[in-house]
Structure formats: structure tokens, C-alpha cells
Coordinates of C-alpha atoms in Angstrom, one line a residue:
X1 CA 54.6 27.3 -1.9
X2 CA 53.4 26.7 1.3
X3 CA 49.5 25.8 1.4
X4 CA 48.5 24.6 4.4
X5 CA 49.2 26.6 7.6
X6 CA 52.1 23.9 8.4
X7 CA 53.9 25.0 5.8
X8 CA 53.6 28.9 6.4
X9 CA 54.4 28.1 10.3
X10 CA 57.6 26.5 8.4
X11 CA 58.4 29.2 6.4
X12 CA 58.1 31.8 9.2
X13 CA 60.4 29.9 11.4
X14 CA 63.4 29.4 8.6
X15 CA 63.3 33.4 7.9
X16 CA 63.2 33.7 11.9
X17 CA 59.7 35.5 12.5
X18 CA 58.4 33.0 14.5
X19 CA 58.7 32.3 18.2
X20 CA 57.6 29.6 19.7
X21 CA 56.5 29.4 23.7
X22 CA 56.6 26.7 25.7
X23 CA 55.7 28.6 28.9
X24 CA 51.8 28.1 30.1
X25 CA 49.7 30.4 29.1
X26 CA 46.3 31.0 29.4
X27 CA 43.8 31.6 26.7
X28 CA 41.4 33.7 28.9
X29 CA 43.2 37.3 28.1
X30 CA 46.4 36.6 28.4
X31 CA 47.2 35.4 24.5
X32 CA 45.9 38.1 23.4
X33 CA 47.7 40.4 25.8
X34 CA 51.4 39.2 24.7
X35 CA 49.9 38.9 20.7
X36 CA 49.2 42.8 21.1
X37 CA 52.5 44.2 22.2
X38 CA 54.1 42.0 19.6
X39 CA 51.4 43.3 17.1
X40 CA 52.4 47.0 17.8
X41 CA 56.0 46.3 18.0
X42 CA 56.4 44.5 14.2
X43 CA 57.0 41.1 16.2
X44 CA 57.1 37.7 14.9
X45 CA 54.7 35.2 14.8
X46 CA 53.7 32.9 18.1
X47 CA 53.2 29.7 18.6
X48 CA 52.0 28.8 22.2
X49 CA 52.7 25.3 22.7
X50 CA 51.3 24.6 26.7
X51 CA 48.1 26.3 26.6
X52 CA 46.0 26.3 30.0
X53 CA 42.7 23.8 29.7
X54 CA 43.8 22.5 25.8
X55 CA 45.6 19.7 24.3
X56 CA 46.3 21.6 21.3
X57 CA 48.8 24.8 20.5
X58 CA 47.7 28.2 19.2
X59 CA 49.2 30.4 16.5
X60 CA 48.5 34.1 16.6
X61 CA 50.1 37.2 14.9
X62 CA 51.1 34.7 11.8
X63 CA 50.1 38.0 9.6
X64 CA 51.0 40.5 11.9
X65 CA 53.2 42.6 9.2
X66 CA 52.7 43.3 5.5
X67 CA 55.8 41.3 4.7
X68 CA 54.2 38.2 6.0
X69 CA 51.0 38.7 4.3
X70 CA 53.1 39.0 1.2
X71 CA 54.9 35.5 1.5
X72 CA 51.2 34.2 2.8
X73 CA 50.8 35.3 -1.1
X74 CA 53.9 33.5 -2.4
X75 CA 55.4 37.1 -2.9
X76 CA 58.2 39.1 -1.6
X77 CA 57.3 42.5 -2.4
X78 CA 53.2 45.0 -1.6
X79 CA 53.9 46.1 -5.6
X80 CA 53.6 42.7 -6.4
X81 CA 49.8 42.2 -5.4
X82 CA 49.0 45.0 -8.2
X83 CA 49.7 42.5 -10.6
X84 CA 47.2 40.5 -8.9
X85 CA 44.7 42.9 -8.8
X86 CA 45.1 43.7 -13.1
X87 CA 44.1 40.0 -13.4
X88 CA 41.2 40.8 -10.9
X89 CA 40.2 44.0 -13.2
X90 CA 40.5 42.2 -16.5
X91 CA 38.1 39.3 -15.4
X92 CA 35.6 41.6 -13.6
X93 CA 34.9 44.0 -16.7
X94 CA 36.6 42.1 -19.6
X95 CA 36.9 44.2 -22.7
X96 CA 37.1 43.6 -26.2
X97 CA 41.5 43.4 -27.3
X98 CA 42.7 46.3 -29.3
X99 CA 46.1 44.9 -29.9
X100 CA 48.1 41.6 -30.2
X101 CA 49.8 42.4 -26.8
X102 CA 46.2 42.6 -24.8
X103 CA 44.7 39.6 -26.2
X104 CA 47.6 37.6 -25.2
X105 CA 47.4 38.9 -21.6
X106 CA 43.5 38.2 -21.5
X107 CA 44.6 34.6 -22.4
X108 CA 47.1 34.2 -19.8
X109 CA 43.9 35.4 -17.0
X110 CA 41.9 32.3 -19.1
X111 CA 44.6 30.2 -18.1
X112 CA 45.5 31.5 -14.6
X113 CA 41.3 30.8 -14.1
X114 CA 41.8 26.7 -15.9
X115 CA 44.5 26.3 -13.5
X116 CA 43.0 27.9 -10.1
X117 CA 39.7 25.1 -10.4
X118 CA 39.7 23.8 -6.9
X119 CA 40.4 19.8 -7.3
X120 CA 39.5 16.7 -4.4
X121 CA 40.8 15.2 -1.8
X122 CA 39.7 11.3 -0.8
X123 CA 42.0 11.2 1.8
X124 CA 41.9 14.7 3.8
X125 CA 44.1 15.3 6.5
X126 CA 41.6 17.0 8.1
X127 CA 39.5 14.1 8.4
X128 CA 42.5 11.8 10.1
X129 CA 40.1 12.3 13.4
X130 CA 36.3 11.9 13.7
X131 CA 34.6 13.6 16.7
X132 CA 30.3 12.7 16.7
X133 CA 27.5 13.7 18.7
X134 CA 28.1 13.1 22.2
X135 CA 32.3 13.0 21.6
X136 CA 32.2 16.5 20.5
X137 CA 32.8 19.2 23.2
X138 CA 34.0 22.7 22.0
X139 CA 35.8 23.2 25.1
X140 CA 38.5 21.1 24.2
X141 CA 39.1 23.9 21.7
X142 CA 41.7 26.2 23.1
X143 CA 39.1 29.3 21.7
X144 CA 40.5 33.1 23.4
X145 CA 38.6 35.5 24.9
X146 CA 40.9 39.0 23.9
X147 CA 39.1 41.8 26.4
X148 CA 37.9 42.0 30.0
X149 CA 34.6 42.6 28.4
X150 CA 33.8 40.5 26.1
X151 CA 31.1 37.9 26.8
X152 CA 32.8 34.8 26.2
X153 CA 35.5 33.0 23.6
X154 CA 35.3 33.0 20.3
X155 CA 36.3 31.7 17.0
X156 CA 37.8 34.6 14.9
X157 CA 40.0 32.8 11.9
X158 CA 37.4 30.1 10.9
X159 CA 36.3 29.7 7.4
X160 CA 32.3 29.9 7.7
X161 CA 31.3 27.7 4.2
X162 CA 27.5 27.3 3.8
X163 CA 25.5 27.2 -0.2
X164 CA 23.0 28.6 -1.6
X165 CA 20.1 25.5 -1.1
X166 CA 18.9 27.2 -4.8
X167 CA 21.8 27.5 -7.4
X168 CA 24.1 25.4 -4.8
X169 CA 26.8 28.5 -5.0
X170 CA 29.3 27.9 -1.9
X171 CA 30.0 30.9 0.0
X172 CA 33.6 31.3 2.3
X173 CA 33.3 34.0 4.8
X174 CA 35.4 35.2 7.5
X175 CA 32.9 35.7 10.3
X176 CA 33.1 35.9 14.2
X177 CA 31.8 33.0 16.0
X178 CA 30.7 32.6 19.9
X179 CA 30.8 30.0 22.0
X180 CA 27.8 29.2 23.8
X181 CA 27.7 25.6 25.1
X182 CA 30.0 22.3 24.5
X183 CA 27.7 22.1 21.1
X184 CA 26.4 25.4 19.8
X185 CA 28.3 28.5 18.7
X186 CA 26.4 32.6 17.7
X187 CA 27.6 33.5 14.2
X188 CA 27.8 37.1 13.8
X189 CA 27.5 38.3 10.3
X190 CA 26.0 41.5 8.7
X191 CA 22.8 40.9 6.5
X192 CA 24.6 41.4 3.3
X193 CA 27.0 38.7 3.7
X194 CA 26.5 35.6 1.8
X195 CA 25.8 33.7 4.8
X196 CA 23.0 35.5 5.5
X197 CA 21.5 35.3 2.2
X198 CA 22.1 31.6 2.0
X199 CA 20.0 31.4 5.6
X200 CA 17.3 33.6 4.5
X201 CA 17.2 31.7 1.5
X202 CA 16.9 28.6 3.4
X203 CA 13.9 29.9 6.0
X204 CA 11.8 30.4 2.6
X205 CA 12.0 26.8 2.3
X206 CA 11.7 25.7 5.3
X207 CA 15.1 24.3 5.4
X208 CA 17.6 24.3 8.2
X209 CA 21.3 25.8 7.0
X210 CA 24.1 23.3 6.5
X211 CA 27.6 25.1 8.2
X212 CA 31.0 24.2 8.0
X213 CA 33.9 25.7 10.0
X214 CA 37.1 24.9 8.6
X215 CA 40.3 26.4 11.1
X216 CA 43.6 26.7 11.0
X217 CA 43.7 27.0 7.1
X218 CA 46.4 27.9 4.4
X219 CA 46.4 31.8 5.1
X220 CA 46.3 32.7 1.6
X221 CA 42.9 31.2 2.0
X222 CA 41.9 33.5 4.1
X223 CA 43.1 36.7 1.8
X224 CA 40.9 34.5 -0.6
X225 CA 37.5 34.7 1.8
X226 CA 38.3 38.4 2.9
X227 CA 38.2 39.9 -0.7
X228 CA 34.9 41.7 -1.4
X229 CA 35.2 42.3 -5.1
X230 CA 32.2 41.8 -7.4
X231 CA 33.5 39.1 -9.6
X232 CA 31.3 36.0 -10.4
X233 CA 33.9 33.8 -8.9
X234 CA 33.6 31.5 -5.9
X235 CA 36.4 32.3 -3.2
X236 CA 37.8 28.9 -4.0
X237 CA 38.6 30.1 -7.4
X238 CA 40.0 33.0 -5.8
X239 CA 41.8 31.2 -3.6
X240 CA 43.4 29.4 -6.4
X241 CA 44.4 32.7 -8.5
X242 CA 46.3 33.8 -5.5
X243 CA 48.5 31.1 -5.3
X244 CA 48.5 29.9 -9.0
X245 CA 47.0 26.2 -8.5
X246 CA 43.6 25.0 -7.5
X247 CA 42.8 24.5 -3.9
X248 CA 42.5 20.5 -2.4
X249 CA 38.8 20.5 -1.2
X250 CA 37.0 17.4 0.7
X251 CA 33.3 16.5 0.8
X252 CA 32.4 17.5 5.1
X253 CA 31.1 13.5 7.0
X254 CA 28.0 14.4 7.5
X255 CA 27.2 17.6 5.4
X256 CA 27.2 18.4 1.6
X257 CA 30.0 21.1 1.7
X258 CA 33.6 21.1 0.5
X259 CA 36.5 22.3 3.0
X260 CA 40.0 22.7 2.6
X261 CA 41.1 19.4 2.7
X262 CA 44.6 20.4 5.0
X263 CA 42.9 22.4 7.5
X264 CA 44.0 21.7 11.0
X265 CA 39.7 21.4 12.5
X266 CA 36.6 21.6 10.7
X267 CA 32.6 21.9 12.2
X268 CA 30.2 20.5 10.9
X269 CA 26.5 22.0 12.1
X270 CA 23.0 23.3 10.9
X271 CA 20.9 26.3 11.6
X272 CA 17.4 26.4 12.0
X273 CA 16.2 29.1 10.8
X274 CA 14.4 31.8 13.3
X275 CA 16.6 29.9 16.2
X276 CA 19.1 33.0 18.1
X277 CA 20.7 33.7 20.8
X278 CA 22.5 36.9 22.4
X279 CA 25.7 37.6 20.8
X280 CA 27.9 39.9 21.9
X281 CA 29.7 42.5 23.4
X282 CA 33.0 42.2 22.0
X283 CA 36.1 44.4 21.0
X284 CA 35.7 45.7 17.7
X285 CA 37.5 46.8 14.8
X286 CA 37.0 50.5 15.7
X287 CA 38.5 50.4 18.8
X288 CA 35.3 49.8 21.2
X289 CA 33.4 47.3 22.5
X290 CA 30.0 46.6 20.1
X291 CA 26.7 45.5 21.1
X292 CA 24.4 42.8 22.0
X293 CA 22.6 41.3 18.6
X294 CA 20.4 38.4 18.3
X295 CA 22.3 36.1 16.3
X296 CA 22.0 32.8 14.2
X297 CA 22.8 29.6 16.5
X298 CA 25.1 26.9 15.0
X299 CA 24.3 23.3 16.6
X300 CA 27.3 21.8 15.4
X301 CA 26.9 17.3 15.2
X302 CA 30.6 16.9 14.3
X303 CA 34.1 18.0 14.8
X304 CA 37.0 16.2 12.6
X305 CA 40.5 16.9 12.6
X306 CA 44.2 16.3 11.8
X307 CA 46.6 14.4 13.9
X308 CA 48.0 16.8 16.4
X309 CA 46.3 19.6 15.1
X310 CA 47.0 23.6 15.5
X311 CA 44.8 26.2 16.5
X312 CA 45.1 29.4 14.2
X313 CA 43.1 32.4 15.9
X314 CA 43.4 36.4 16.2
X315 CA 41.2 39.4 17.3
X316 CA 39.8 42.5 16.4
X317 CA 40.4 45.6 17.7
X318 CA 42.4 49.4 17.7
X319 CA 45.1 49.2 14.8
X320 CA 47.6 47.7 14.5
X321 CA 46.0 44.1 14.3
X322 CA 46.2 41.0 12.0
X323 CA 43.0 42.3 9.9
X324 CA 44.6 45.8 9.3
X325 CA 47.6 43.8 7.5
X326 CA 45.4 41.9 5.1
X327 CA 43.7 45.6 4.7
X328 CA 47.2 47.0 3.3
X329 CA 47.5 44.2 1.4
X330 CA 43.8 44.4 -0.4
X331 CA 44.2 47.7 -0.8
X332 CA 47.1 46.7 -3.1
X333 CA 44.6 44.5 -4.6
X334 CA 42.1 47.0 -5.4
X335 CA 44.5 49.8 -6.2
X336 CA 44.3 48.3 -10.7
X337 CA 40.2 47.4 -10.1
X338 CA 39.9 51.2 -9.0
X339 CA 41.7 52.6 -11.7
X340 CA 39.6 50.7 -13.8
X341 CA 36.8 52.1 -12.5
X342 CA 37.9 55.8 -12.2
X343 CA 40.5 56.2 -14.9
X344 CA 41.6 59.5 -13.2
X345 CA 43.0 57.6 -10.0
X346 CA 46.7 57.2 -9.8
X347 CA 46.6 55.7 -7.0
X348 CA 45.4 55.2 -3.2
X349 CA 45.9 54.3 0.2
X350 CA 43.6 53.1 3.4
X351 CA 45.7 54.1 6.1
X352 CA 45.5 51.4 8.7
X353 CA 45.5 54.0 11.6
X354 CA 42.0 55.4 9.9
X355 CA 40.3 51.8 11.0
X356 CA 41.7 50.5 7.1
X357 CA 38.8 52.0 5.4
X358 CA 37.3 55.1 7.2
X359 CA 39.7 57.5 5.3
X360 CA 41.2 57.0 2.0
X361 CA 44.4 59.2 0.2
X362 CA 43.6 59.7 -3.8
X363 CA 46.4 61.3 -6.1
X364 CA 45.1 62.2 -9.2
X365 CA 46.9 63.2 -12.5
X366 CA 44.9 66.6 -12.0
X367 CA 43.9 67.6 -15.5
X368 CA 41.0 70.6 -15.2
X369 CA 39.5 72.5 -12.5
X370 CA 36.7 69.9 -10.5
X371 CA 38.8 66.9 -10.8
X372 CA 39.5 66.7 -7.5
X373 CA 35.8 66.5 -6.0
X374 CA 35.0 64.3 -9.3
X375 CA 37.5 61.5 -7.8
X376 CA 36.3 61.6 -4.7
X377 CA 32.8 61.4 -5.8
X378 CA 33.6 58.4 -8.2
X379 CA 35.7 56.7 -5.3
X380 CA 32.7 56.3 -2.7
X381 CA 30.5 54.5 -5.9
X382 CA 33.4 52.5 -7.6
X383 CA 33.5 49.9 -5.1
X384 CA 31.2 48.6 -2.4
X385 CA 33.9 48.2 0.2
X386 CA 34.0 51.7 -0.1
X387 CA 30.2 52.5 0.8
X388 CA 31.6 53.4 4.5
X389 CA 34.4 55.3 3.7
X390 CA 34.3 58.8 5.5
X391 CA 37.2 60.8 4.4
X392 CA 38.4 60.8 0.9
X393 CA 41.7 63.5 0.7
X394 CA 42.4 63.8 -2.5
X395 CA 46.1 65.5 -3.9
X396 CA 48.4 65.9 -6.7
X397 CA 49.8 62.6 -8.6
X398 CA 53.8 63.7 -7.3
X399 CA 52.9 63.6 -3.5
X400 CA 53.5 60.1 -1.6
X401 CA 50.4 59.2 -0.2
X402 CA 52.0 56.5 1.9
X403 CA 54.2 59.5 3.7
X404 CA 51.9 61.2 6.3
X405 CA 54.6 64.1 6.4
X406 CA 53.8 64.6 2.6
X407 CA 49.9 64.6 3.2
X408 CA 49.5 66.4 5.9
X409 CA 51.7 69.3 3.9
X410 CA 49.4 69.4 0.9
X411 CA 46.3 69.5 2.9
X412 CA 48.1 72.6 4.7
X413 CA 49.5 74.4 2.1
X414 CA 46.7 73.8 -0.9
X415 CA 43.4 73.9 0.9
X416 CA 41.2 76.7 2.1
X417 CA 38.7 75.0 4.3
X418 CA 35.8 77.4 2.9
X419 CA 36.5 76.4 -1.0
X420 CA 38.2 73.1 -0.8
X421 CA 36.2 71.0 1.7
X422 CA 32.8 69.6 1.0
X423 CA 30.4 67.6 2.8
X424 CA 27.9 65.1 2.5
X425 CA 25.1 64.9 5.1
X426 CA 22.9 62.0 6.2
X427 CA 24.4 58.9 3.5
X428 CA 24.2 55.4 4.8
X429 CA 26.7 54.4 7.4
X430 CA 28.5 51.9 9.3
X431 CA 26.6 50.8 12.4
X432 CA 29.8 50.2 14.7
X433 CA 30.6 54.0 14.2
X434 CA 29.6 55.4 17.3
X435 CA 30.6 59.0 16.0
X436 CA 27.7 59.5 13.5
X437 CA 24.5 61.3 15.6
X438 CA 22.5 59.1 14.4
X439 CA 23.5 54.9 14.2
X440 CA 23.5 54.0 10.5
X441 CA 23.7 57.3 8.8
X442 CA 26.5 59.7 8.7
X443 CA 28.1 62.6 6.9
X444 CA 31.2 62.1 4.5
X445 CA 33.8 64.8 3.8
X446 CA 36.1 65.1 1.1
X447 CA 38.8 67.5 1.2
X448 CA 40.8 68.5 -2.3
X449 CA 44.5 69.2 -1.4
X450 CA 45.7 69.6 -5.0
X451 CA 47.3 72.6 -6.5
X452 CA 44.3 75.1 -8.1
X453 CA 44.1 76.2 -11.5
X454 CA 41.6 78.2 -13.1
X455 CA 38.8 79.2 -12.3
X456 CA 39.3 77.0 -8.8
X457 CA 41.4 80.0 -7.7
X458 CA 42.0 83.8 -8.7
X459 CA 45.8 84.1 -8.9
X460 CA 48.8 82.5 -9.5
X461 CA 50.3 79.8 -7.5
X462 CA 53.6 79.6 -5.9
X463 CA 56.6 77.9 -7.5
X464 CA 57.4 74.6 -5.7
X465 CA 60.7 74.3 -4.0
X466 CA 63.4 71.9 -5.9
X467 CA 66.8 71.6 -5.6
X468 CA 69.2 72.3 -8.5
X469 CA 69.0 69.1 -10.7
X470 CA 73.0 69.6 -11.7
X471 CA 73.9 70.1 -8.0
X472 CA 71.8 67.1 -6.7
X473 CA 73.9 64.9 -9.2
X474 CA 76.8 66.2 -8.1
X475 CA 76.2 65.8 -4.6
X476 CA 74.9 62.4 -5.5
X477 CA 78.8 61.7 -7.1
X478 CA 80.7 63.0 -4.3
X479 CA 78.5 61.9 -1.5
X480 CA 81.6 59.0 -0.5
X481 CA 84.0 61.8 -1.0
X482 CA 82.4 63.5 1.7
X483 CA 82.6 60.8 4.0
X484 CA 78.8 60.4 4.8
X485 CA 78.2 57.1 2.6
X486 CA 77.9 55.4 6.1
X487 CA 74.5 57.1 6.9
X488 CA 71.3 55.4 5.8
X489 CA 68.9 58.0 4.9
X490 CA 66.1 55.9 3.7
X491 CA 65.3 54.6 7.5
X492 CA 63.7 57.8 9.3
X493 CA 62.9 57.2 12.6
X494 CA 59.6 59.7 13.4
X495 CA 60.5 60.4 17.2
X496 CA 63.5 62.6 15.7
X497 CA 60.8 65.1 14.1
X498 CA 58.9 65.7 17.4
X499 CA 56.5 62.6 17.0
X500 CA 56.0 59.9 19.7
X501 CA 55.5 57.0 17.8
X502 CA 56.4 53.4 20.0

């Protein structure tokens, strides 16, 4: 298994979904312009090897498709990261065994967890260069800048480490970071983050914040730092449950964190508490440019790194982008957690087109009249990650909620707008959504698209159409005979249906 981003890049390239670019190219816009159309074309991954103003290459669209989040996973197949996520549900509300067989698959999670304990590294890789005080300059970094309007480059793929000065708990977050002189770098991180915490902590004791940046890591580490699921486990161990071994960590130079001892850079800074600067505007997720916040300002002392090191980066933005693959791929994730939590749930599905999160697909295994609303109440509670969810479509267990065709028919054909779709007004919101009247609070809608029963509806409802079960087999028999076993019917191209999809 590949666990440093060498050995992805590797991987890529020997199943042919990496290009690399020797061509010079500037980091200013233009990465991110080519990165784009390859991001909503399914391209391969890019390596730029002659970048304008840097010494060192940049890797972008790495996780550009689901597939290539799965092998960052050490898996071939999306089904495969349920598995994942029943480990996930079994350690975050263990329950008592009621037979031989689910004692035996609690002690196999025990084992996973033994195995997953991040180890040490005396000799990191990342530490092969040393870069103090007065030798460090940012700049050298070759750090993008994706839109016209944004106010200046950033760091977008860097592991932000910092620990609680109390319990000495390390958190791993994936946070923007801007550049704002050869020494000092904005973070950007919302006040519920543990970053945060661990800062506010800090200021009540008058301490400044130790920060470490580790980039260009094993992406499976950053799956690992990007989970939000309410398990006392420290993204390390996470980290090591993905992939099935324990993480290699080093102790930082100069600070009393632990990194990923393979990573390509890592920073090494402090915060003081109270000390911000402007942060901001820059593309976001939603698909419009944020504001200007006051943010925490990083005065980083140190900068080590490997021996002709890589820079890994990406950006935000309208989907599809890097961060709406490793949505698909949580959502995979939290698909057994869910269940677990609202035993009704069959499954669901974050489209990526609906910002990953602002409008989730339920189907339910509908059982009495109310179940529908039910789910769709339980869903916004079952998970915080859900908190800003603003759409929740709930519909029967036999319609594909990954087929938009399928959706869209049940919502047409089962709902009447009047009995079906409720809303409700003024719940706390996302602050980047620009379409609630008010900035932080909004209204949520759910919608139930299932068939009615009883009292939910006053007559009976319509046969489904099906075709003849002995007919389809023998169709099925004598479909070579008919000369069409040439014609693959799985691969439906959209355009033919009236769609412009490119």
C-alpha cells in the first residue's frame, strides 16, 4: 500500500491516470485553470514539473475521481468503504454481543484499533532538510492563487496539527491557510474546529499556540483529518484504520507536535493569541467568493523538508472539485454510522452537484404512514455534519438514489406539494450560504416522495409498471440470438435523453 504521496503519484502513473507536464506554468491562475477542465472532464492526475518562481513541482487533481479516492484507500470498489464505516459504527456506540458471530467481529475492530497505533520515526524524511529563522522564506513555496479574486496564495492540502495545552489531545485539520509575508500565514478555521478550541484554550493561559503544517502527505491521511465523526479517536488512529497499520509520526525541530514522518514539507510556527490579520476573499465551496474575516496569524520559525520534495495542493470551489470526491467517498463512510443511528435508513446519498451536503436522498424501507417525515427529521440530528443540510428527499427503499432520472420521477409522481412537503423556518445555518435572508439562519425543507398508504392518502394507489418476469428471462436468453449482445446498455450517455451534460 502506498503511504506516502510518492507512492500514490506511483500508483497513479502505472494504472495511467497521471500526466506529467514539463511545460512552464505559472502558479498565479493558471494551475488551477488547466486542474479545472481536467476536474470536470474525469481527467488524470497532474504533476507540473517547471513551475514559474519555484524549485519544486506541484501535484493537483491526485483525487479528482471517486476511483482514485478509493485506491488512496487501498480499495478498488465505493461499496468497499461501507465496510469501513461498520467498524466506525461499532466503535462509536459499541453494544453489548448477542451472538458468537458479533463478539467475534467486535474483536476483530479491537484488533484493527491495536494495529492502527501510530508508531515513530528517528529518522524522517521529512526532516532530510532544515530551513531556520532567517533561511525560511515562504515564497520559495510554489503556493497557487485559483481565482482572479482572491487576495493572495494559499495553502489548501496542509495538515494544520496543534494540542490541546490541557489534556495534550493532537488535533489534524484540513484548514485553508494564507500567505501573508515570507514568515507568517492567516489560518482560516470555523470556531468549532479543534484548532480553535486548542487556541482559545491556550489564550486562557496565556500561552501562545504551537502549529505544525505538514504538506504533501499520504492522501489517505487526508480522508483521515477530513472525517467529522464523533468518535474518541485521534485522526492518527483514524488514519491508521484506513489503511490497516499505524501511521510513522516524527517529533517537529523546534515544536512538541508529531507529523507524518514522509511528508514532502512541514511548518513549524506559534500563534499568539489575540494577534489577526485580514483573511480573505476567496472562492469557496458554494461556488462564490466568501468574505473578509479577521483571522489567527501563524509566525512560522521553521520549514523542513525531504530531498527534492513535492508540492501537493488543490482548491475549492463549484463542483466538481477534489473535496466533492472525498465527499462521495465519506458519505460511503457514514452511510453504516447513519443506519445506526436511524435504523429506518436504507440508505443515502450527498449529491456532489448539491455542494456535497446541502441536499441529501434517503430511501427508507417505508413501514407506516409518517415514516417519511420521521427519517428526515432523525437525519438532520443523527450526525453533526448534517446540521447544514437543507434538503432531505426522502423515497421508497426500490428507487436508486444515485440515478437522478429515478429521483426526480418519484418526487413527480408521489408528491403533492400541499401534503408532502414541509418546512422548517429560521434553524441554524451555514454562514457561506448567501441564499438564507438572513446570514446564519435558514429554513430546511423536506420533501416525502414515497408511495402513501393510509391515512397519508384517501384512495388507492396505482400499480407500478413491470415487465413480465417470464418474458424478461427469456429475452435475457435469446438476447445473442437477436444479434444485439454487441450493445452495452449499462453506459448511458445523458445528452441522448435531452440533457446537456459536458
Amino acid at each position: 500500500m502506498a503511504r506516502d504521496l510518492r507512492g500514490f503519484l506511483k500508483l497513479l502513473e502505472d494504472k495511467g491516470q497521471l500526466r506529467r507536464i514539463d511545460a512552464l506554468v505559472d502558479p498565479d491562475l493558471e494551475i488551477a485553470e488547466i486542474a479545472n477542465r481536467m476536474l470536470n472532464a474525469g481527467g488524470p492526475g497532474l504533476l507540473f514539473e517547471n513551475v514559474k518562481g519555484a524549485a519544486y513541482p506541484v501535484a493537483i487533481n491526485l483525487l479528482g475521481t471517486e476511483q482514485r479516492v478509493c485506491w488512496s484507500m487501498n480499495m478498488e470498489k465505493p461499496e468497499e468503504l461501507e465496510e469501513l464505516g461498520k467498524k466506525l459504527a461499532m466503535l462509536q456506540q459499541p453494544k453489548p454481543p448477542k451472538k458468537l458471530s458479533q463478539a467475534v467481529d467486535f474483536g476483530k475492530v479491537l484488533f484493527d484499533v491495536l494495529k492502527a497505533k501510530p508508531g515513530r520515526n528517528f529518522f524522517p524524511p521529512c526532516q532530510e532538510v532544515t530551513l531556520k529563522d532567517d533561511q525560511l522564506d515562504l515564497n520559495q513555496l510554489p503556493l497557487i492563487r485559483p481565482y482572479p479574486g482572491d487576495a493572495g496564495k494559499i495553502i489548501t492540502l496542509g495538515l494544520v496539527i496543534t494540542k490541546d495545552c490541557e489534556t495534550g489531545t493532537p488535533n489534524v485539520g484540513v484548514y485553508r491557510l494564507q500567505l501573508q509575508s515570507r514568515n507568517t500565514m492567516t489560518v482560516h478555521w470555523l470556531s468549532v474546529r479543534g484548532g480553535a478550541r486548542h487556541l482559545r484554550k491556550a489564550a486562557e493561559r496565556g500561552k501562545k499556540l504551537e502549529v505544525a503544517i505538514a504538506l504533501g502527505v499520504d492522501p489517505l491521511l487526508i480522508m483521515a483529518a477530513a472525517t467529522p465523526i464523533p468518535v474518541d479517536l485521534s485522526e492518527w488512529l483514524f488514519a491508521g484504520l484506513y489503511g490497516g497499520s499505524g501511521v510513522a509520526l516524527a517529533k517537529c525541530k523546534t515544536l512538541d507536535l508529531e507529523v507524518p514522518a514522509d511528508s514532502e514539507f512541514v511548518l513549524e510556527g506559534t500563534i499568539t493569541p489575540g494577534e489577526v490579520l485580514s483573511d480573505g476573499p476567496f472562492g469557496d465551496h458554494m461556488g462564490y467568493y466568501g468574505g473578509v474575516e479577521d483571522s489567527p496569524l501563524i509566525r512560522f520559525h521553521c520549514m523542513t523538508h525531504r530531498k527534492d520534495p513535492i508540492y501537493l495542493t488543490t482548491f475549492s470551489g463549484r463542483p466538481p472539485k477534489e473535496e466533492a470526491m472525498l465527499a462521495i467517498a465519506l458519505n460511503r463512510i457514514y452511510t453504516p454510522i447513519l443506519r445506526q443511528q436511524v435504523s429506518e435508513i436504507v440508505d443515502f446519498f450527498l449529491p456532489m452537484e448539491a455542494l456535497s451536503y446541502k441536499a441529501a436522498i434517503i430511501s427508507i424501507d417505508k413501514a407506516y404512514p409518517g415514516q417519511a417525515r420521521r427519517a428526515a427529521l432523525a437525519f438532520w440530528s443523527a450526525l453533526p455534519q448534517f446540521t447544514y443540510t437543507k434538503f432531505v428527499i426522502v423515497v421508497d427503499k426500490d428507487i436508486n438514489i444515485r440515478d437522478p432520472r429515478q429521483v426526480v420521477w418519484a418526487i413527480s409522481s408521489k408528491v403533492d406539494p400541499v401534503r408532502d412537503v414541509f418546512i422548517l423556518p429560521n434553524t441554524p445555518f451555514d454562514t457561506l450560504d448567501f441564499a438564507s435572508e438572513k446570514i446564519g439562519l435558514g429554513g430546511r425543507m423536506g420533501i416525502d416522495a414515497t408511495t402513501k398508504i393510509p391515512p397519508e392518502t384517501e384512495h388507492e394507489w396505482g400499480e407500478p409498471l413491470e415487465s413480465d418476469p417470464d418474458v424478461a428471462a427469456m429475452v435475457d436468453r435469446r438476447w445473442a440470438e437477436y444479434g444485439l449482445d454487441d450493445l452495452n446498455l449499462q453506459q448511458v450517455d445523458p445528452n441522448l435523453f435531452g440533457y446537456q451534460v459536458h
